[in-house]
PDB file of C-alpha atoms in Angstrom:
ATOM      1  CA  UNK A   7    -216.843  19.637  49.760  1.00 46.00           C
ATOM      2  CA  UNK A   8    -214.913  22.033  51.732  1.00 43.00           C
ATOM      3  CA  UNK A   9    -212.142  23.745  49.540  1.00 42.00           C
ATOM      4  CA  UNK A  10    -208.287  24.050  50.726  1.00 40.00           C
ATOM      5  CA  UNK A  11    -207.555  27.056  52.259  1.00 40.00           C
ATOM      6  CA  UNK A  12    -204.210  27.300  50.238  1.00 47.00           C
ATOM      7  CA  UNK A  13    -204.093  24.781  46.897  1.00 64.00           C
ATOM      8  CA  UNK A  14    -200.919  23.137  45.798  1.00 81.00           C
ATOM      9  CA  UNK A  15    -201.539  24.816  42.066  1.00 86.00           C
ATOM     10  CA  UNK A  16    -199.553  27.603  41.236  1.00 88.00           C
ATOM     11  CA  UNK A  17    -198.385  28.598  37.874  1.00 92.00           C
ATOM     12  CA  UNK A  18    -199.483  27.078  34.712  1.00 95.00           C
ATOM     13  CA  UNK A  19    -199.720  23.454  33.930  1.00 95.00           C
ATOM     14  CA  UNK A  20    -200.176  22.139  30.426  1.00 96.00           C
ATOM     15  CA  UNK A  21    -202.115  18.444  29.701  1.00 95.00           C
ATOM     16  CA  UNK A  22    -199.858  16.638  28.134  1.00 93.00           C
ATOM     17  CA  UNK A  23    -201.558  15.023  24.375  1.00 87.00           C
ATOM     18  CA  UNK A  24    -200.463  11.291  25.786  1.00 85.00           C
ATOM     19  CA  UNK A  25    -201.714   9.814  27.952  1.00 89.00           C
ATOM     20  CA  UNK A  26    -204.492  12.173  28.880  1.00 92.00           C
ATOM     21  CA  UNK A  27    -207.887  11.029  27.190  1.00 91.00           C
ATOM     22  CA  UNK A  28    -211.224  12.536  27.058  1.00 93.00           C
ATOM     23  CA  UNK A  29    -213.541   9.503  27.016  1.00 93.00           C
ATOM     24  CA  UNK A  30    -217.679   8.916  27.072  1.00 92.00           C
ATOM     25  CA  UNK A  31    -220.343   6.244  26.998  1.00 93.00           C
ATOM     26  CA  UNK A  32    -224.067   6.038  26.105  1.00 91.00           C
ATOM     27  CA  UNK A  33    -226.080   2.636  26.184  1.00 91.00           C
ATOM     28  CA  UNK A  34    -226.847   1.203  23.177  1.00 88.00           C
ATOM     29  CA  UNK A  35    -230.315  -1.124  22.477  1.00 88.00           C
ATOM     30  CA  UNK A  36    -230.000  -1.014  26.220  1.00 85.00           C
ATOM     31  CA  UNK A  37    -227.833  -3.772  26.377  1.00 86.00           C
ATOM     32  CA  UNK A  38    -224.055  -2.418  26.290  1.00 89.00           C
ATOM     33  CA  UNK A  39    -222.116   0.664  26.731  1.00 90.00           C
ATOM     34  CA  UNK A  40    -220.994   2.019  23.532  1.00 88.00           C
ATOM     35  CA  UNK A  41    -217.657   3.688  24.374  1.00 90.00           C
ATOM     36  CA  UNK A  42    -215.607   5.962  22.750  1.00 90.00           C
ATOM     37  CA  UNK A  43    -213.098   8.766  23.185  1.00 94.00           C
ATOM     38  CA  UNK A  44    -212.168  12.245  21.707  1.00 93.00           C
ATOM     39  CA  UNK A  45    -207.653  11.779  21.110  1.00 92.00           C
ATOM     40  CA  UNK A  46    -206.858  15.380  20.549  1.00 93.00           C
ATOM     41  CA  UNK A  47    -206.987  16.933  23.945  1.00 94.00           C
ATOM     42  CA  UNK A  48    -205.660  19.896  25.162  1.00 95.00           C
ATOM     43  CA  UNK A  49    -205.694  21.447  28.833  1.00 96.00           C
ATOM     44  CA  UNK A  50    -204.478  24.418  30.665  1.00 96.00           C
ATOM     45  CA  UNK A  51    -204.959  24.308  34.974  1.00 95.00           C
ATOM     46  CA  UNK A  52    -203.908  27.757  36.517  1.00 94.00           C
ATOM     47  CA  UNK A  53    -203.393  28.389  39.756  1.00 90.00           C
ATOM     48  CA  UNK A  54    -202.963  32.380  41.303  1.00 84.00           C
ATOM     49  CA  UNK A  55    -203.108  32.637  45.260  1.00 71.00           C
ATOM     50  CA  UNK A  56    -206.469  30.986  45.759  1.00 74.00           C
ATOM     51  CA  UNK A  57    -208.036  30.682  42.949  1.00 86.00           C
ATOM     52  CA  UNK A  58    -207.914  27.931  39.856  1.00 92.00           C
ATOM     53  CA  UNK A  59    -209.205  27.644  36.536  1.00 95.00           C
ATOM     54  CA  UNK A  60    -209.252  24.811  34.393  1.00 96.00           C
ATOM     55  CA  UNK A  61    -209.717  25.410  30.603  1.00 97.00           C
ATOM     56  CA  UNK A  62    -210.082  22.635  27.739  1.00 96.00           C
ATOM     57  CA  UNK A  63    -210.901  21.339  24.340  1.00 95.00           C
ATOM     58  CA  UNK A  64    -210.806  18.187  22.595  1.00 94.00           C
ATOM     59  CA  UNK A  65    -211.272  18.142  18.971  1.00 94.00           C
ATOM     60  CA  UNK A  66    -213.925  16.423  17.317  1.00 94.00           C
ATOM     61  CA  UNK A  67    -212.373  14.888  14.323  1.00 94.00           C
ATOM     62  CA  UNK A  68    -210.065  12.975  16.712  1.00 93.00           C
ATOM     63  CA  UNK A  69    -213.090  10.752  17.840  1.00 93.00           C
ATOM     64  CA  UNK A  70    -212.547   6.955  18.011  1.00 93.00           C
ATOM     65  CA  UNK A  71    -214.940   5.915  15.612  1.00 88.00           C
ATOM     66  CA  UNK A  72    -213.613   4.329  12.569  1.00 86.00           C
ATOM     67  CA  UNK A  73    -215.763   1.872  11.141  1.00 85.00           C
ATOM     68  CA  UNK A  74    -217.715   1.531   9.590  1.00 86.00           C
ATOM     69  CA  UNK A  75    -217.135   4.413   7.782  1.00 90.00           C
ATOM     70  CA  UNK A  76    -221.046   5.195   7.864  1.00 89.00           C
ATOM     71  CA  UNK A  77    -221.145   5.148  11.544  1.00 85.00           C
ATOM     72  CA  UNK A  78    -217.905   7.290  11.590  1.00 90.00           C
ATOM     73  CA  UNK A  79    -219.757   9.695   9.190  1.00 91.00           C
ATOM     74  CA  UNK A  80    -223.001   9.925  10.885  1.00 88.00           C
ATOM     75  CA  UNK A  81    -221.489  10.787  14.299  1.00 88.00           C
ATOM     76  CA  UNK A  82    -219.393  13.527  12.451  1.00 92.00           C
ATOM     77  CA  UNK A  83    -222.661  14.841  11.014  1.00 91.00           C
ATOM     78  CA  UNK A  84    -225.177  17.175  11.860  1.00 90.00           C
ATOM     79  CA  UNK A  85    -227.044  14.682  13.357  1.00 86.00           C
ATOM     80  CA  UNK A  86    -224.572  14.452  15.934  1.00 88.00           C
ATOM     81  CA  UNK A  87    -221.361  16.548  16.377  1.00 90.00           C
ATOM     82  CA  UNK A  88    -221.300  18.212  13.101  1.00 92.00           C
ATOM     83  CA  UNK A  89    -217.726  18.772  13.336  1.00 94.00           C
ATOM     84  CA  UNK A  90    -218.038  20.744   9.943  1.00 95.00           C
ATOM     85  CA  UNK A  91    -219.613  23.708  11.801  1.00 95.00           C
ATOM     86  CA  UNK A  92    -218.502  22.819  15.432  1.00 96.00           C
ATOM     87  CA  UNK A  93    -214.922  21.267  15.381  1.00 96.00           C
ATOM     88  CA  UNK A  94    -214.372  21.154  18.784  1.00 96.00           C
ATOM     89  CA  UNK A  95    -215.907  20.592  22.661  1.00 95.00           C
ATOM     90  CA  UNK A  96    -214.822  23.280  25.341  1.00 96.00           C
ATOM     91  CA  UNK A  97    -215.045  23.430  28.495  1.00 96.00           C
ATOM     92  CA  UNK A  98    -213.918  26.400  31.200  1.00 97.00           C
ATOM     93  CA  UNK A  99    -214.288  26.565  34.798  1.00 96.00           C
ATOM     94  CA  UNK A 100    -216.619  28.894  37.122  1.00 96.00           C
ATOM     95  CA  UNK A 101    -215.062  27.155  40.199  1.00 94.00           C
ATOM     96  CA  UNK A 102    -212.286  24.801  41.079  1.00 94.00           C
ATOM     97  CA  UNK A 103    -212.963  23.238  44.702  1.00 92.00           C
ATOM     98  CA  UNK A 104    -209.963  20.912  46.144  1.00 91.00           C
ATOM     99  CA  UNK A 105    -210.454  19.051  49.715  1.00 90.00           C
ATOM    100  CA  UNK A 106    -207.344  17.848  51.637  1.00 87.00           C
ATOM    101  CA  UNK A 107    -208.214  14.188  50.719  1.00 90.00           C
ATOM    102  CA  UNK A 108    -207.567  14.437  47.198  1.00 91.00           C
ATOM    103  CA  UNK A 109    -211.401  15.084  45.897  1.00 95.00           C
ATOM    104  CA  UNK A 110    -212.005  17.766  43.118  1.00 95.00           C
ATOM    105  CA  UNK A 111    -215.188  19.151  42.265  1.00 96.00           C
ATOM    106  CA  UNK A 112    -215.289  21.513  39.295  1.00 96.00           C
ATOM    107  CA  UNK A 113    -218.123  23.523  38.318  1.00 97.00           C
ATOM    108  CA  UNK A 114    -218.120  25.364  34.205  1.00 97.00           C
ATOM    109  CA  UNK A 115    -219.682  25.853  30.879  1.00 97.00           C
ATOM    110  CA  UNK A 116    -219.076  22.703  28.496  1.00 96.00           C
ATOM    111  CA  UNK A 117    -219.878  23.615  24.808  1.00 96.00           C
ATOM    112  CA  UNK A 118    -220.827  21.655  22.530  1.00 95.00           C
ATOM    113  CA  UNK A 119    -222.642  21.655  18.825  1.00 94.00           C
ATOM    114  CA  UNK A 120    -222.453  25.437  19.570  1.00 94.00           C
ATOM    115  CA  UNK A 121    -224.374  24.878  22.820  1.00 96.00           C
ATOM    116  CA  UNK A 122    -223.365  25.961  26.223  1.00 97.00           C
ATOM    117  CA  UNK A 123    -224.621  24.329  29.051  1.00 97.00           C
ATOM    118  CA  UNK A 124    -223.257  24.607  33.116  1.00 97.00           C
ATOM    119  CA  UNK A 125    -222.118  21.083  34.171  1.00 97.00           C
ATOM    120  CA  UNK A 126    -220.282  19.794  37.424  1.00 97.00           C
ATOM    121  CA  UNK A 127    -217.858  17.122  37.460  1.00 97.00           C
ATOM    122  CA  UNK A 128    -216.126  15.661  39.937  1.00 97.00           C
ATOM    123  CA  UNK A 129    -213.163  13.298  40.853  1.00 97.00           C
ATOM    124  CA  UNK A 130    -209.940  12.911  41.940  1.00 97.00           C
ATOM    125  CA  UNK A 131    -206.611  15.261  41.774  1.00 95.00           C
ATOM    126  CA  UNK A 132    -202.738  14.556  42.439  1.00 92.00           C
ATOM    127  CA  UNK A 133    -200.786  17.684  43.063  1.00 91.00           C
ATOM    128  CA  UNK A 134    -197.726  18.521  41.887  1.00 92.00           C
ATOM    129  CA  UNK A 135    -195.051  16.841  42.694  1.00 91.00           C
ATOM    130  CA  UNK A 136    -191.535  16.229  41.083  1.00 91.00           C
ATOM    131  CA  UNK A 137    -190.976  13.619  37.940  1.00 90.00           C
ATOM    132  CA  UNK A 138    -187.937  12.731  35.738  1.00 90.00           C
ATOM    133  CA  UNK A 139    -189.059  15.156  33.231  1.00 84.00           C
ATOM    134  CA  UNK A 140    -190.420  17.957  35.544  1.00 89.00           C
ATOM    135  CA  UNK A 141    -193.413  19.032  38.127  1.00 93.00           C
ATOM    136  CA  UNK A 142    -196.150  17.003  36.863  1.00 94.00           C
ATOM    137  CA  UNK A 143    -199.823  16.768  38.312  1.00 93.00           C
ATOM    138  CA  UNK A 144    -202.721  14.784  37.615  1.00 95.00           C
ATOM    139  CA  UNK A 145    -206.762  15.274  37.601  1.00 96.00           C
ATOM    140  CA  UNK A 146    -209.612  13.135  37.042  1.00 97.00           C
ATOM    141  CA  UNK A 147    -213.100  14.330  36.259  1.00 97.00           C
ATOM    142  CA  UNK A 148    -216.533  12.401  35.354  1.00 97.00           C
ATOM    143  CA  UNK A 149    -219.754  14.128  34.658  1.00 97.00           C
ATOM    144  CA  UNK A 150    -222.945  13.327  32.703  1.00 96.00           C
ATOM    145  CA  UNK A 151    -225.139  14.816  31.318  1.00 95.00           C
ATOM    146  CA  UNK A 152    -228.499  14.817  28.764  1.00 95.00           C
ATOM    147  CA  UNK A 153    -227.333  14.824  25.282  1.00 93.00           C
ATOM    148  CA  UNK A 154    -230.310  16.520  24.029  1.00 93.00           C
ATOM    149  CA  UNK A 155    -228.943  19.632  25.902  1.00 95.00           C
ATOM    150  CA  UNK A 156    -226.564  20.359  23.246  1.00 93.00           C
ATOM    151  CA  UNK A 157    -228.872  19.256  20.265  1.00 89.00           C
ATOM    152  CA  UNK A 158    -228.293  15.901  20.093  1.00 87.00           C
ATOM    153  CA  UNK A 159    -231.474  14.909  19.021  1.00 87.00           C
ATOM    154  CA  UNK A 160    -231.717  12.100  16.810  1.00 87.00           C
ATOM    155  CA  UNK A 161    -232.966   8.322  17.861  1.00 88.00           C
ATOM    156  CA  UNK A 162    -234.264   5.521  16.574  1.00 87.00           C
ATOM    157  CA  UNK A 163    -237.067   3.229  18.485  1.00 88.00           C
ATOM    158  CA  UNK A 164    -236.008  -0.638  19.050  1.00 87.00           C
ATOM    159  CA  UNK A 165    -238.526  -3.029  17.291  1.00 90.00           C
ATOM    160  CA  UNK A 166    -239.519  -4.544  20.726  1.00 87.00           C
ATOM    161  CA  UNK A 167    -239.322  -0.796  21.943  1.00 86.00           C
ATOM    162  CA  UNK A 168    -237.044   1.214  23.593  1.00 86.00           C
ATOM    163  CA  UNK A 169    -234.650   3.685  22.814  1.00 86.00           C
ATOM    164  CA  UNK A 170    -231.782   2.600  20.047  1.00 85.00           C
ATOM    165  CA  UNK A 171    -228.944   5.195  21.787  1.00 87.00           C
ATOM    166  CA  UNK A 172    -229.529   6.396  25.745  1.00 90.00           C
ATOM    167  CA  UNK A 173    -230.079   9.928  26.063  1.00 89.00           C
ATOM    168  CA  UNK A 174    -227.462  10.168  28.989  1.00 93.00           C
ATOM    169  CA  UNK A 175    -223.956  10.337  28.121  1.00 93.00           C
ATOM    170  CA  UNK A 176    -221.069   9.809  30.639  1.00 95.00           C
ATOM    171  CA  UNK A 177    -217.920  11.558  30.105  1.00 95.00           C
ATOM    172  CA  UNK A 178    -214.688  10.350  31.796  1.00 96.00           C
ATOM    173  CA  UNK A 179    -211.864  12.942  31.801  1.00 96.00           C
ATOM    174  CA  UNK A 180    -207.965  11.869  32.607  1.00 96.00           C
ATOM    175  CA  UNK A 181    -205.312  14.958  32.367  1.00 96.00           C
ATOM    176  CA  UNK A 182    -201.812  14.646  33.060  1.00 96.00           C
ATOM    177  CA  UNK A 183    -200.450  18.396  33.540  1.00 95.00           C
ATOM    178  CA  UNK A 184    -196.640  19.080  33.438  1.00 94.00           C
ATOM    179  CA  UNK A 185    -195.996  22.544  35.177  1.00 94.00           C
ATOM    180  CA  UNK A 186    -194.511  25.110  32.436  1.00 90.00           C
ATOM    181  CA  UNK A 187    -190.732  26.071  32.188  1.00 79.00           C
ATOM    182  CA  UNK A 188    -191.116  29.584  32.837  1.00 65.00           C
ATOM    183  CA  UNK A 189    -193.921  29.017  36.153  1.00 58.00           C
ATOM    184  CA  UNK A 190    -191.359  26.283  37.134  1.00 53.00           C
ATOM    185  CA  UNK A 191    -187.995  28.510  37.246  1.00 51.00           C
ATOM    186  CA  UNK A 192    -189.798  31.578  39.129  1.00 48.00           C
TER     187      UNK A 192
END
């Protein structure tokens, strides 16, 4: 992916909480996607001359699971997120590459558990353009990746065999920016 000689990001755009979502899947008993999503999501996308950098977090606590409340409390565990020690998932970019037709690619360090790991996602982008309530710009990123990377460890054999939770977990990433005030009037 070739990247544009001059992007259509400049300034600073903020995610806006609603409607962008930070959502992931593993297969469960290999038979069905468990799916869930992370609600408190924040992003920043800058854009100086050529360069862009795309910084994020989504915290833990905000995750979908409700019930049961022994599931909810297992995943919030050190097990799995332990959100008591690691309350959030970041993410910052090492490179932002736009093509002319709308493809992103986006190469960083996701963190998670304490754990750092390079990933690359890719996906689609919208630039800015004007709304009723200001520049606004969208991106959408999926990636994957092996959740034993970042310490999740923990699994349970199926009594017929197999694995009770996949060990790859897809992660689906909507952002709606909004350009700030200031970057907007200058």
């Amino acid at each position: 992916m070739a990247s544009v000689a001059v992007h259509p990001f400049t300034g600073t755009y903020r995610a806006q909480p609603v409607p962008s979502s930070f959502a992931f899947a593993v297969r469960h008993s290999g038979v069905f996607w468990y799916r869930g999503s992370l609600s408190d999501v924040t992003a920043t996308l800058r854009g100086d001359g050529d360069a862009l950098e795309l910084e994020g977090s989504a915290r833990v606590d905000s995750i979908s699971v409700v019930e049961p409340a022994a599931m909810r409390e297992s995943v919030l565990g050190p097990e799995f997120f332990d959100a008591e020690r690691h309350p959030e998932i970041t993410f910052r970019s090492t490179a932002v590459y736009l093509d002319d037709d709308g493809l992103v690619a986006v190469d960083g360090e996701l963190t998670i558990r304490g754990v750092t790991r390079p990933v690359t996602a890719s996906g689609h982008y919208a630039p800015p353009r004007l709304s009723s309530f200001g520049e606004v710009a969208g991106l959408q990123l999926r990636t994957s990746f092996d959740r034993r990377e970042f310490g999740f460890d923990w699994q349970a054999e199926l009594p017929g065999g197999g694995d009770a939770v996949s060990w790859d977990v897809e992660v689906d990433i909507d952002l709606l920016f909004t350009r700030e005030a200031a970057d907007a009037e200058g």
